[in-house]
C-alpha positions as CSV (number, residue, x, y, z in Angstrom):
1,X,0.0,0.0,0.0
2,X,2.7,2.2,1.3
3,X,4.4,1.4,-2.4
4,X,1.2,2.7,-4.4
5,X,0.8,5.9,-2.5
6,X,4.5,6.8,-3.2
7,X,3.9,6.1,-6.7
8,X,0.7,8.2,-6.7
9,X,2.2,11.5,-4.9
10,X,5.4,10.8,-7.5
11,X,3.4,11.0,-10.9
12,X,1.3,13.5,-9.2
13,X,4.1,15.9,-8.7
14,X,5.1,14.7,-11.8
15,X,2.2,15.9,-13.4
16,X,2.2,19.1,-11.7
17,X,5.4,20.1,-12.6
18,X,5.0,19.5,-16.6
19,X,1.4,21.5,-16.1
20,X,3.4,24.5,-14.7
21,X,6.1,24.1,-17.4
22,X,3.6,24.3,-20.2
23,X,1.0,26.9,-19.3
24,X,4.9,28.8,-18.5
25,X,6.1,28.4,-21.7
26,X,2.6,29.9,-23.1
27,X,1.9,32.8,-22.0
28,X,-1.6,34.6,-23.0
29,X,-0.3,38.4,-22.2
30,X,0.3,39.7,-26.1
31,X,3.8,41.3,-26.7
32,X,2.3,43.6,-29.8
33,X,1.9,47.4,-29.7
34,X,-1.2,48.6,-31.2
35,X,-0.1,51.8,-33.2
36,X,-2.5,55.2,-32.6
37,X,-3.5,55.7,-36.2
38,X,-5.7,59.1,-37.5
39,X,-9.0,57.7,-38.5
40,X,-8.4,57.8,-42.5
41,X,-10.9,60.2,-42.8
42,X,-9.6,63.2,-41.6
43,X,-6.7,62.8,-44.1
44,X,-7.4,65.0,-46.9
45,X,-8.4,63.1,-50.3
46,X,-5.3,62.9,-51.8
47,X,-3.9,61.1,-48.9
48,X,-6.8,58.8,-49.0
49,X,-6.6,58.0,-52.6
50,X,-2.5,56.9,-51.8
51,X,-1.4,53.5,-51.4
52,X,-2.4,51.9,-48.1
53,X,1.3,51.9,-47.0
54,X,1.6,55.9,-47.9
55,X,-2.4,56.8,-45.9
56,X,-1.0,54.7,-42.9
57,X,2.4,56.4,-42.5
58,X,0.2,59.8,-42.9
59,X,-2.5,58.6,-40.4
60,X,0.7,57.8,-37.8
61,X,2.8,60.3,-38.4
62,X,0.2,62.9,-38.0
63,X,-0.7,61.9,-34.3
64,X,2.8,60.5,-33.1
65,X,4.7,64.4,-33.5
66,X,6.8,63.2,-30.0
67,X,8.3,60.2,-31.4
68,X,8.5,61.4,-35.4
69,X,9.7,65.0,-34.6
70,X,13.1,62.7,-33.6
71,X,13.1,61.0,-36.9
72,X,15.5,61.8,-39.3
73,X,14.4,61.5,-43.0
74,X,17.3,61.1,-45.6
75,X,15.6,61.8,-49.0
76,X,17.3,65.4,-49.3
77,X,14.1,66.9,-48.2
78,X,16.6,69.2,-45.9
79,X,17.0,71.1,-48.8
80,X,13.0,72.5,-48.8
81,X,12.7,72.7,-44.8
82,X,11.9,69.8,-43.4
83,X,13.7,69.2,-40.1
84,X,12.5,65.6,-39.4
85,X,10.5,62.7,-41.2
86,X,7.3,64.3,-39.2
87,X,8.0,67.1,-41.1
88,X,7.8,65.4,-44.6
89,X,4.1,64.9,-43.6
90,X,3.0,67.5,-41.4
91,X,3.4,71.3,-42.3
92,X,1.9,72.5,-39.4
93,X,-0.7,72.4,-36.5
94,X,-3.4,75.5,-36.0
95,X,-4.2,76.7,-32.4
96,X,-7.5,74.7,-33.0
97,X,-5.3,71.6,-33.4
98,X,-6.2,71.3,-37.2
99,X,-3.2,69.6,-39.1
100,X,-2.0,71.6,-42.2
101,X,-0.7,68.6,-44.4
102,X,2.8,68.5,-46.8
103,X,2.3,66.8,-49.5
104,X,6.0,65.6,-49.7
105,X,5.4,62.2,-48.6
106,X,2.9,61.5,-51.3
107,X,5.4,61.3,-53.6
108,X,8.5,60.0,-51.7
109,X,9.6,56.1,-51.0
110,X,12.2,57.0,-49.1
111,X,10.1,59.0,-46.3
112,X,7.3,56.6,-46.4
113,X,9.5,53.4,-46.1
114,X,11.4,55.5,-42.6
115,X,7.9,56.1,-41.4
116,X,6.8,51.9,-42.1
117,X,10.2,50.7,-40.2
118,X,9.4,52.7,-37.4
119,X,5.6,51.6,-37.5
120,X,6.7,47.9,-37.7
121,X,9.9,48.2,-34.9
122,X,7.5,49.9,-32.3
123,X,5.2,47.4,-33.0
124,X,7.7,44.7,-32.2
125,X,8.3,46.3,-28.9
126,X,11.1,48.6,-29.9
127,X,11.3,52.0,-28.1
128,X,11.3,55.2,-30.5
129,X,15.6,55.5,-29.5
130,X,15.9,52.0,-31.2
131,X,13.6,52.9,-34.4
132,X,16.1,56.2,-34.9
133,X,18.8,53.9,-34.2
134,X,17.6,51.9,-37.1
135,X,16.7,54.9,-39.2
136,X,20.6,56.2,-39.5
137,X,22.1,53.3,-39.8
138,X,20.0,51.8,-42.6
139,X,18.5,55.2,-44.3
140,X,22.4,57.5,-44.3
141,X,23.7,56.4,-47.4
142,X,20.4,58.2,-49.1
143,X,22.2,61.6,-48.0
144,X,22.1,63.5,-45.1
145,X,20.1,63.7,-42.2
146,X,17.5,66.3,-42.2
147,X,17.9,66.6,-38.4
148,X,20.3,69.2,-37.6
């Protein structure tokens, strides 16, 4: 008897063990970032007629100015102004809080594909410092930053 209760507490502890080694190993908490996006629209028309890749990078860009403000963009855009990848979007905000839109980033590949790498790194749980991180090391040999 003493033999079968031994066994029982054995492969009962057993048991126990591999249950709390499984439901630890899958967790149900979700790692992913849900991005703050514009609601598409308030974007003016021509921004909803773009791509989908192009409207998203315009409805984050527009409501993210703290973390793309720090973004660099390397298309040359320097040149006309812009003082950040926020800036290849964004021309301006009114005391009312309406956004005055560029329409740079229409056009651009290089702005909009800076603006999808920090969407999908932030997403992955990246902080902003590791996106800009990212952004010089991969987007500098376009030209030069347009962040002073």
């Amino acid at each position: 008897m003493y033999s079968k209760t031994r066994k029982l507490v054995f492969l009962l502890t057993v048991a126990a063990l591999i249950g709390a080694g499984i439901s630890a190993c899958s967790t149900s908490k979700s790692e992913a970032v849900h991005l703050y996006m514009a609601p598409l629209d308030q974007m003016p028309a021509h921004v909803q007629a773009a791509p989908v890749s192009v409207r998203e990078a315009y409805q984050f860009t527009s409501v993210t100015p703290e973390i793309m403000q720090d973004i660099p963009c390397y298309c040359g855009c320097g040149n006309i102004g812009h003082t950040s990848n926020y800036s290849c979007y964004v021309t301006g905000v009114d005391e009312g809080g309406r956004i005055a839109f560029d329409n740079h980033a229409l056009g651009c590949s290089i702005c909009v594909d800076i603006t999808q790498d920090v969407m999908r790194m932030l997403q992955d749980g990246k902080s902003p410092q590791d996106a800009r991180a990212y952004v010089d090391a991969a987007y500098a040999r376009y030209g030069p930053s347009n962040i002073p």
